[in-house]
Amino acid sequence: MASEKIMIVEDEADIRELMRYNLEREGYQVTECASAEDALVYLEKSTPDIILLDLMLPGTDGFALCRKIRALEKTELTPVIMVTARNEDADIVAGLEVGADDYIIKPFSARILLARIKAVLRRCAVEAVDSKNVVCFGPIEVDRKHHSVRVDDKPLTLTLSEFKILDLFVRRPGVVFSRYQIVDAVHGEDYPVTDRSVDVQIVGLRRKMGDFSSMIKTVRGVGYKMVS
Ligand code: CA
């Protein structure tokens, strides 16, 4: 069951109610706003996890509201799905240009609405992890900005390739990476990276991780993953 807070900005009450009905049934917490002005009042006291934004609104329209949402520090990165009745490329492009993450064209089915919301939330969660400078998993702390790693609070000295591999793993614990994907992540090195050299890097990384070396698990025939 979902639990995210969704703000719907839509001036047509019947569409709003239909959206609320379908979203609440999935467990989402829904707030309805009938205008951009209402939405801005709501945003002063609350921060939704995702915003469904109708473009054609009385008063301030959806484009202008989207720009304001992106300009506010607290909603700068909040996912916005624009909802438009007009299947016009120009509107969609304009909406994406003012910072919307995706769009839905009216009339839409509840299944499409829910699928888009889930996809956008998933994508934004991944982007949020990727944009962080410091990421921790268990005893491991990777700091991209300072290019440093601590394991169990002790600094580790890693090569650039080892650092990039560990950074990749820590950002996606439990995800299996093929050697090819790992090569991709360390691409741009000053020497060619091959499948075999990935294995060599992993050996080096594990040795440096000492007691925590088993956190990098070999997935036979596939690649590697990080486990707790
Ligand atoms: Ca409208």
PDB file of N, CA and C in Angstrom, residues 89-156:
ATOM      1  N   ASP A  89       1.638  19.051 -28.521  1.00  0.00           N
ATOM      2  CA  ASP A  89       3.057  18.918 -28.219  1.00  0.00           C
ATOM      3  C   ASP A  89       3.631  20.176 -27.574  1.00  0.00           C
ATOM      4  N   ALA A  90       3.184  21.330 -28.055  1.00  0.00           N
ATOM      5  CA  ALA A  90       3.741  22.589 -27.542  1.00  0.00           C
ATOM      6  C   ALA A  90       3.491  22.747 -26.043  1.00  0.00           C
ATOM      7  N   ASP A  91       2.284  22.339 -25.585  1.00  0.00           N
ATOM      8  CA  ASP A  91       1.972  22.430 -24.154  1.00  0.00           C
ATOM      9  C   ASP A  91       2.837  21.489 -23.339  1.00  0.00           C
ATOM     10  N   ILE A  92       2.992  20.284 -23.892  1.00  0.00           N
ATOM     11  CA  ILE A  92       3.775  19.280 -23.173  1.00  0.00           C
ATOM     12  C   ILE A  92       5.225  19.738 -23.052  1.00  0.00           C
ATOM     13  N   VAL A  93       5.748  20.233 -24.160  1.00  0.00           N
ATOM     14  CA  VAL A  93       7.132  20.721 -24.150  1.00  0.00           C
ATOM     15  C   VAL A  93       7.267  21.890 -23.174  1.00  0.00           C
ATOM     16  N   ALA A  94       6.296  22.824 -23.216  1.00  0.00           N
ATOM     17  CA  ALA A  94       6.349  23.989 -22.318  1.00  0.00           C
ATOM     18  C   ALA A  94       6.295  23.531 -20.859  1.00  0.00           C
ATOM     19  N   GLY A  95       5.444  22.532 -20.577  1.00  0.00           N
ATOM     20  CA  GLY A  95       5.324  22.012 -19.206  1.00  0.00           C
ATOM     21  C   GLY A  95       6.619  21.386 -18.735  1.00  0.00           C
ATOM     22  N   LEU A  96       7.240  20.622 -19.611  1.00  0.00           N
ATOM     23  CA  LEU A  96       8.511  19.978 -19.234  1.00  0.00           C
ATOM     24  C   LEU A  96       9.595  21.027 -19.047  1.00  0.00           C
ATOM     25  N   GLU A  97       9.513  22.083 -19.857  1.00  0.00           N
ATOM     26  CA  GLU A  97      10.522  23.150 -19.748  1.00  0.00           C
ATOM     27  C   GLU A  97      10.401  23.941 -18.443  1.00  0.00           C
ATOM     28  N   VAL A  98       9.174  24.052 -17.903  1.00  0.00           N
ATOM     29  CA  VAL A  98       9.061  24.768 -16.618  1.00  0.00           C
ATOM     30  C   VAL A  98       9.281  23.825 -15.439  1.00  0.00           C
ATOM     31  N   GLY A  99       9.640  22.580 -15.730  1.00  0.00           N
ATOM     32  CA  GLY A  99      10.098  21.701 -14.640  1.00  0.00           C
ATOM     33  C   GLY A  99       9.214  20.521 -14.296  1.00  0.00           C
ATOM     34  N   ALA A 100       8.161  20.257 -15.087  1.00  0.00           N
ATOM     35  CA  ALA A 100       7.341  19.069 -14.797  1.00  0.00           C
ATOM     36  C   ALA A 100       8.163  17.822 -15.121  1.00  0.00           C
ATOM     37  N   ASP A 101       7.874  16.727 -14.398  1.00  0.00           N
ATOM     38  CA  ASP A 101       8.638  15.490 -14.595  1.00  0.00           C
ATOM     39  C   ASP A 101       7.984  14.569 -15.622  1.00  0.00           C
ATOM     40  N   ASP A 102       6.663  14.687 -15.747  1.00  0.00           N
ATOM     41  CA  ASP A 102       5.944  13.825 -16.686  1.00  0.00           C
ATOM     42  C   ASP A 102       4.584  14.470 -16.948  1.00  0.00           C
ATOM     43  N   TYR A 103       3.795  13.858 -17.839  1.00  0.00           N
ATOM     44  CA  TYR A 103       2.476  14.413 -18.117  1.00  0.00           C
ATOM     45  C   TYR A 103       1.471  13.298 -18.369  1.00  0.00           C
ATOM     46  N   ILE A 104       0.199  13.637 -18.153  1.00  0.00           N
ATOM     47  CA  ILE A 104      -0.901  12.726 -18.450  1.00  0.00           C
ATOM     48  C   ILE A 104      -1.924  13.533 -19.245  1.00  0.00           C
ATOM     49  N   ILE A 105      -2.472  12.912 -20.273  1.00  0.00           N
ATOM     50  CA  ILE A 105      -3.468  13.624 -21.075  1.00  0.00           C
ATOM     51  C   ILE A 105      -4.867  13.143 -20.707  1.00  0.00           C
ATOM     52  N   LYS A 106      -5.746  14.107 -20.442  1.00  0.00           N
ATOM     53  CA  LYS A 106      -7.147  13.792 -20.113  1.00  0.00           C
ATOM     54  C   LYS A 106      -7.899  13.419 -21.381  1.00  0.00           C
ATOM     55  N   PRO A 107      -8.843  12.515 -21.371  1.00  0.00           N
ATOM     56  CA  PRO A 107      -9.201  11.707 -20.193  1.00  0.00           C
ATOM     57  C   PRO A 107      -8.233  10.544 -20.037  1.00  0.00           C
ATOM     58  N   PHE A 108      -7.972  10.165 -18.783  1.00  0.00           N
ATOM     59  CA  PHE A 108      -7.020   9.071 -18.549  1.00  0.00           C
ATOM     60  C   PHE A 108      -7.686   8.026 -17.660  1.00  0.00           C
ATOM     61  N   SER A 109      -7.179   6.821 -17.715  1.00  0.00           N
ATOM     62  CA  SER A 109      -7.740   5.773 -16.868  1.00  0.00           C
ATOM     63  C   SER A 109      -7.022   5.800 -15.523  1.00  0.00           C
ATOM     64  N   ALA A 110      -7.683   5.242 -14.508  1.00  0.00           N
ATOM     65  CA  ALA A 110      -7.074   5.189 -13.180  1.00  0.00           C
ATOM     66  C   ALA A 110      -5.767   4.398 -13.228  1.00  0.00           C
ATOM     67  N   ARG A 111      -5.738   3.362 -14.052  1.00  0.00           N
ATOM     68  CA  ARG A 111      -4.530   2.535 -14.135  1.00  0.00           C
ATOM     69  C   ARG A 111      -3.345   3.325 -14.670  1.00  0.00           C
ATOM     70  N   ILE A 112      -3.597   4.155 -15.685  1.00  0.00           N
ATOM     71  CA  ILE A 112      -2.525   4.988 -16.251  1.00  0.00           C
ATOM     72  C   ILE A 112      -2.047   5.994 -15.199  1.00  0.00           C
ATOM     73  N   LEU A 113      -2.996   6.614 -14.534  1.00  0.00           N
ATOM     74  CA  LEU A 113      -2.656   7.603 -13.507  1.00  0.00           C
ATOM     75  C   LEU A 113      -1.748   6.985 -12.442  1.00  0.00           C
ATOM     76  N   LEU A 114      -2.156   5.825 -11.934  1.00  0.00           N
ATOM     77  CA  LEU A 114      -1.385   5.172 -10.873  1.00  0.00           C
ATOM     78  C   LEU A 114      -0.015   4.715 -11.371  1.00  0.00           C
ATOM     79  N   ALA A 115       0.016   4.210 -12.594  1.00  0.00           N
ATOM     80  CA  ALA A 115       1.300   3.744 -13.149  1.00  0.00           C
ATOM     81  C   ALA A 115       2.275   4.907 -13.300  1.00  0.00           C
ATOM     82  N   ARG A 116       1.756   6.053 -13.785  1.00  0.00           N
ATOM     83  CA  ARG A 116       2.633   7.220 -13.959  1.00  0.00           C
ATOM     84  C   ARG A 116       3.155   7.717 -12.619  1.00  0.00           C
ATOM     85  N   ILE A 117       2.276   7.751 -11.626  1.00  0.00           N
ATOM     86  CA  ILE A 117       2.685   8.228 -10.298  1.00  0.00           C
ATOM     87  C   ILE A 117       3.789   7.330  -9.751  1.00  0.00           C
ATOM     88  N   LYS A 118       3.577   6.031  -9.844  1.00  0.00           N
ATOM     89  CA  LYS A 118       4.580   5.093  -9.314  1.00  0.00           C
ATOM     90  C   LYS A 118       5.909   5.249 -10.051  1.00  0.00           C
ATOM     91  N   ALA A 119       5.838   5.373 -11.372  1.00  0.00           N
ATOM     92  CA  ALA A 119       7.075   5.487 -12.160  1.00  0.00           C
ATOM     93  C   ALA A 119       7.827   6.763 -11.798  1.00  0.00           C
ATOM     94  N   VAL A 120       7.104   7.862 -11.654  1.00  0.00           N
ATOM     95  CA  VAL A 120       7.763   9.138 -11.345  1.00  0.00           C
ATOM     96  C   VAL A 120       8.359   9.111  -9.938  1.00  0.00           C
ATOM     97  N   LEU A 121       7.625   8.546  -8.982  1.00  0.00           N
ATOM     98  CA  LEU A 121       8.140   8.468  -7.613  1.00  0.00           C
ATOM     99  C   LEU A 121       9.403   7.606  -7.567  1.00  0.00           C
ATOM    100  N   ARG A 122       9.387   6.509  -8.312  1.00  0.00           N
ATOM    101  CA  ARG A 122      10.534   5.605  -8.349  1.00  0.00           C
ATOM    102  C   ARG A 122      11.758   6.317  -8.952  1.00  0.00           C
ATOM    103  N   ARG A 123      11.508   6.992 -10.068  1.00  0.00           N
ATOM    104  CA  ARG A 123      12.594   7.682 -10.749  1.00  0.00           C
ATOM    105  C   ARG A 123      13.183   8.791  -9.870  1.00  0.00           C
ATOM    106  N   CYS A 124      12.300   9.519  -9.202  1.00  0.00           N
ATOM    107  CA  CYS A 124      12.776  10.622  -8.375  1.00  0.00           C
ATOM    108  C   CYS A 124      13.538  10.115  -7.152  1.00  0.00           C
ATOM    109  N   ALA A 125      13.137   8.974  -6.617  1.00  0.00           N
ATOM    110  CA  ALA A 125      13.860   8.409  -5.475  1.00  0.00           C
ATOM    111  C   ALA A 125      15.276   8.037  -5.896  1.00  0.00           C
ATOM    112  N   VAL A 126      15.413   7.481  -7.094  1.00  0.00           N
ATOM    113  CA  VAL A 126      16.724   7.106  -7.618  1.00  0.00           C
ATOM    114  C   VAL A 126      17.577   8.356  -7.826  1.00  0.00           C
ATOM    115  N   GLU A 127      16.962   9.393  -8.395  1.00  0.00           N
ATOM    116  CA  GLU A 127      17.708  10.636  -8.639  1.00  0.00           C
ATOM    117  C   GLU A 127      18.157  11.279  -7.334  1.00  0.00           C
ATOM    118  N   ALA A 128      17.299  11.181  -6.312  1.00  0.00           N
ATOM    119  CA  ALA A 128      17.649  11.779  -5.021  1.00  0.00           C
ATOM    120  C   ALA A 128      18.884  11.097  -4.445  1.00  0.00           C
ATOM    121  N   VAL A 129      18.947   9.779  -4.572  1.00  0.00           N
ATOM    122  CA  VAL A 129      20.109   9.034  -4.073  1.00  0.00           C
ATOM    123  C   VAL A 129      21.344   9.418  -4.887  1.00  0.00           C
ATOM    124  N   ASP A 130      21.179   9.523  -6.200  1.00  0.00           N
ATOM    125  CA  ASP A 130      22.317   9.830  -7.062  1.00  0.00           C
ATOM    126  C   ASP A 130      22.871  11.230  -6.842  1.00  0.00           C
ATOM    127  N   SER A 131      22.011  12.150  -6.395  1.00  0.00           N
ATOM    128  CA  SER A 131      22.484  13.525  -6.246  1.00  0.00           C
ATOM    129  C   SER A 131      23.131  13.769  -4.882  1.00  0.00           C
ATOM    130  N   LYS A 132      23.002  12.816  -3.972  1.00  0.00           N
ATOM    131  CA  LYS A 132      23.596  12.995  -2.644  1.00  0.00           C
ATOM    132  C   LYS A 132      25.110  12.877  -2.706  1.00  0.00           C
ATOM    133  N   ASN A 133      25.789  13.705  -1.938  1.00  0.00           N
ATOM    134  CA  ASN A 133      27.244  13.610  -1.881  1.00  0.00           C
ATOM    135  C   ASN A 133      27.700  12.502  -0.958  1.00  0.00           C
ATOM    136  N   VAL A 134      27.003  12.395   0.174  1.00  0.00           N
ATOM    137  CA  VAL A 134      27.404  11.391   1.156  1.00  0.00           C
ATOM    138  C   VAL A 134      26.323  10.326   1.249  1.00  0.00           C
ATOM    139  N   VAL A 135      26.729   9.076   1.052  1.00  0.00           N
ATOM    140  CA  VAL A 135      25.778   7.971   1.143  1.00  0.00           C
ATOM    141  C   VAL A 135      26.349   6.936   2.101  1.00  0.00           C
ATOM    142  N   CYS A 136      25.481   6.422   2.977  1.00  0.00           N
ATOM    143  CA  CYS A 136      25.925   5.411   3.935  1.00  0.00           C
ATOM    144  C   CYS A 136      25.159   4.128   3.716  1.00  0.00           C
ATOM    145  N   PHE A 137      25.828   3.024   3.948  1.00  0.00           N
ATOM    146  CA  PHE A 137      25.147   1.738   3.998  1.00  0.00           C
ATOM    147  C   PHE A 137      25.857   0.916   5.059  1.00  0.00           C
ATOM    148  N   GLY A 138      25.132   0.578   6.104  1.00  0.00           N
ATOM    149  CA  GLY A 138      25.751  -0.133   7.217  1.00  0.00           C
ATOM    150  C   GLY A 138      26.957   0.643   7.715  1.00  0.00           C
ATOM    151  N   PRO A 139      28.115   0.003   7.842  1.00  0.00           N
ATOM    152  CA  PRO A 139      29.303   0.692   8.372  1.00  0.00           C
ATOM    153  C   PRO A 139      30.055   1.516   7.310  1.00  0.00           C
ATOM    154  N   ILE A 140      29.560   1.472   6.058  1.00  0.00           N
ATOM    155  CA  ILE A 140      30.301   2.137   4.977  1.00  0.00           C
ATOM    156  C   ILE A 140      29.753   3.538   4.715  1.00  0.00           C
ATOM    157  N   GLU A 141      30.636   4.510   4.621  1.00  0.00           N
ATOM    158  CA  GLU A 141      30.233   5.881   4.280  1.00  0.00           C
ATOM    159  C   GLU A 141      31.071   6.341   3.094  1.00  0.00           C
ATOM    160  N   VAL A 142      30.393   6.702   2.008  1.00  0.00           N
ATOM    161  CA  VAL A 142      31.093   7.158   0.810  1.00  0.00           C
ATOM    162  C   VAL A 142      30.778   8.641   0.610  1.00  0.00           C
ATOM    163  N   ASP A 143      31.809   9.435   0.510  1.00  0.00           N
ATOM    164  CA  ASP A 143      31.646  10.874   0.342  1.00  0.00           C
ATOM    165  C   ASP A 143      32.230  11.263  -1.020  1.00  0.00           C
ATOM    166  N   ARG A 144      31.327  11.549  -1.945  1.00  0.00           N
ATOM    167  CA  ARG A 144      31.750  11.861  -3.314  1.00  0.00           C
ATOM    168  C   ARG A 144      32.505  13.178  -3.400  1.00  0.00           C
ATOM    169  N   LYS A 145      31.988  14.163  -2.659  1.00  0.00           N
ATOM    170  CA  LYS A 145      32.568  15.497  -2.751  1.00  0.00           C
ATOM    171  C   LYS A 145      34.026  15.501  -2.299  1.00  0.00           C
ATOM    172  N   HIS A 146      34.276  14.822  -1.199  1.00  0.00           N
ATOM    173  CA  HIS A 146      35.646  14.802  -0.667  1.00  0.00           C
ATOM    174  C   HIS A 146      36.408  13.564  -1.112  1.00  0.00           C
ATOM    175  N   HIS A 147      35.750  12.759  -1.916  1.00  0.00           N
ATOM    176  CA  HIS A 147      36.378  11.556  -2.444  1.00  0.00           C
ATOM    177  C   HIS A 147      36.967  10.708  -1.340  1.00  0.00           C
ATOM    178  N   SER A 148      36.178  10.519  -0.298  1.00  0.00           N
ATOM    179  CA  SER A 148      36.695   9.734   0.826  1.00  0.00           C
ATOM    180  C   SER A 148      35.715   8.636   1.208  1.00  0.00           C
ATOM    181  N   VAL A 149      36.269   7.602   1.815  1.00  0.00           N
ATOM    182  CA  VAL A 149      35.468   6.461   2.261  1.00  0.00           C
ATOM    183  C   VAL A 149      35.855   6.135   3.693  1.00  0.00           C
ATOM    184  N   ARG A 150      34.843   5.880   4.507  1.00  0.00           N
ATOM    185  CA  ARG A 150      35.106   5.397   5.858  1.00  0.00           C
ATOM    186  C   ARG A 150      34.364   4.084   6.031  1.00  0.00           C
ATOM    187  N   VAL A 151      35.015   3.127   6.620  1.00  0.00           N
ATOM    188  CA  VAL A 151      34.345   1.868   6.946  1.00  0.00           C
ATOM    189  C   VAL A 151      34.531   1.655   8.440  1.00  0.00           C
ATOM    190  N   ASP A 152      33.428   1.477   9.123  1.00  0.00           N
ATOM    191  CA  ASP A 152      33.437   1.342  10.582  1.00  0.00           C
ATOM    192  C   ASP A 152      34.205   2.514  11.202  1.00  0.00           C
ATOM    193  N   ASP A 153      33.989   3.678  10.618  1.00  0.00           N
ATOM    194  CA  ASP A 153      34.576   4.935  11.092  1.00  0.00           C
ATOM    195  C   ASP A 153      36.084   5.068  10.876  1.00  0.00           C
ATOM    196  N   LYS A 154      36.661   4.154  10.104  1.00  0.00           N
ATOM    197  CA  LYS A 154      38.095   4.273   9.782  1.00  0.00           C
ATOM    198  C   LYS A 154      38.245   4.625   8.306  1.00  0.00           C
ATOM    199  N   PRO A 155      39.109   5.599   8.002  1.00  0.00           N
ATOM    200  CA  PRO A 155      39.273   5.977   6.595  1.00  0.00           C
ATOM    201  C   PRO A 155      39.941   4.868   5.776  1.00  0.00           C
ATOM    202  N   LEU A 156      39.491   4.697   4.549  1.00  0.00           N
ATOM    203  CA  LEU A 156      40.100   3.730   3.640  1.00  0.00           C
ATOM    204  C   LEU A 156      40.724   4.507   2.495  1.00  0.00           C
TER     205      LEU A 156
END
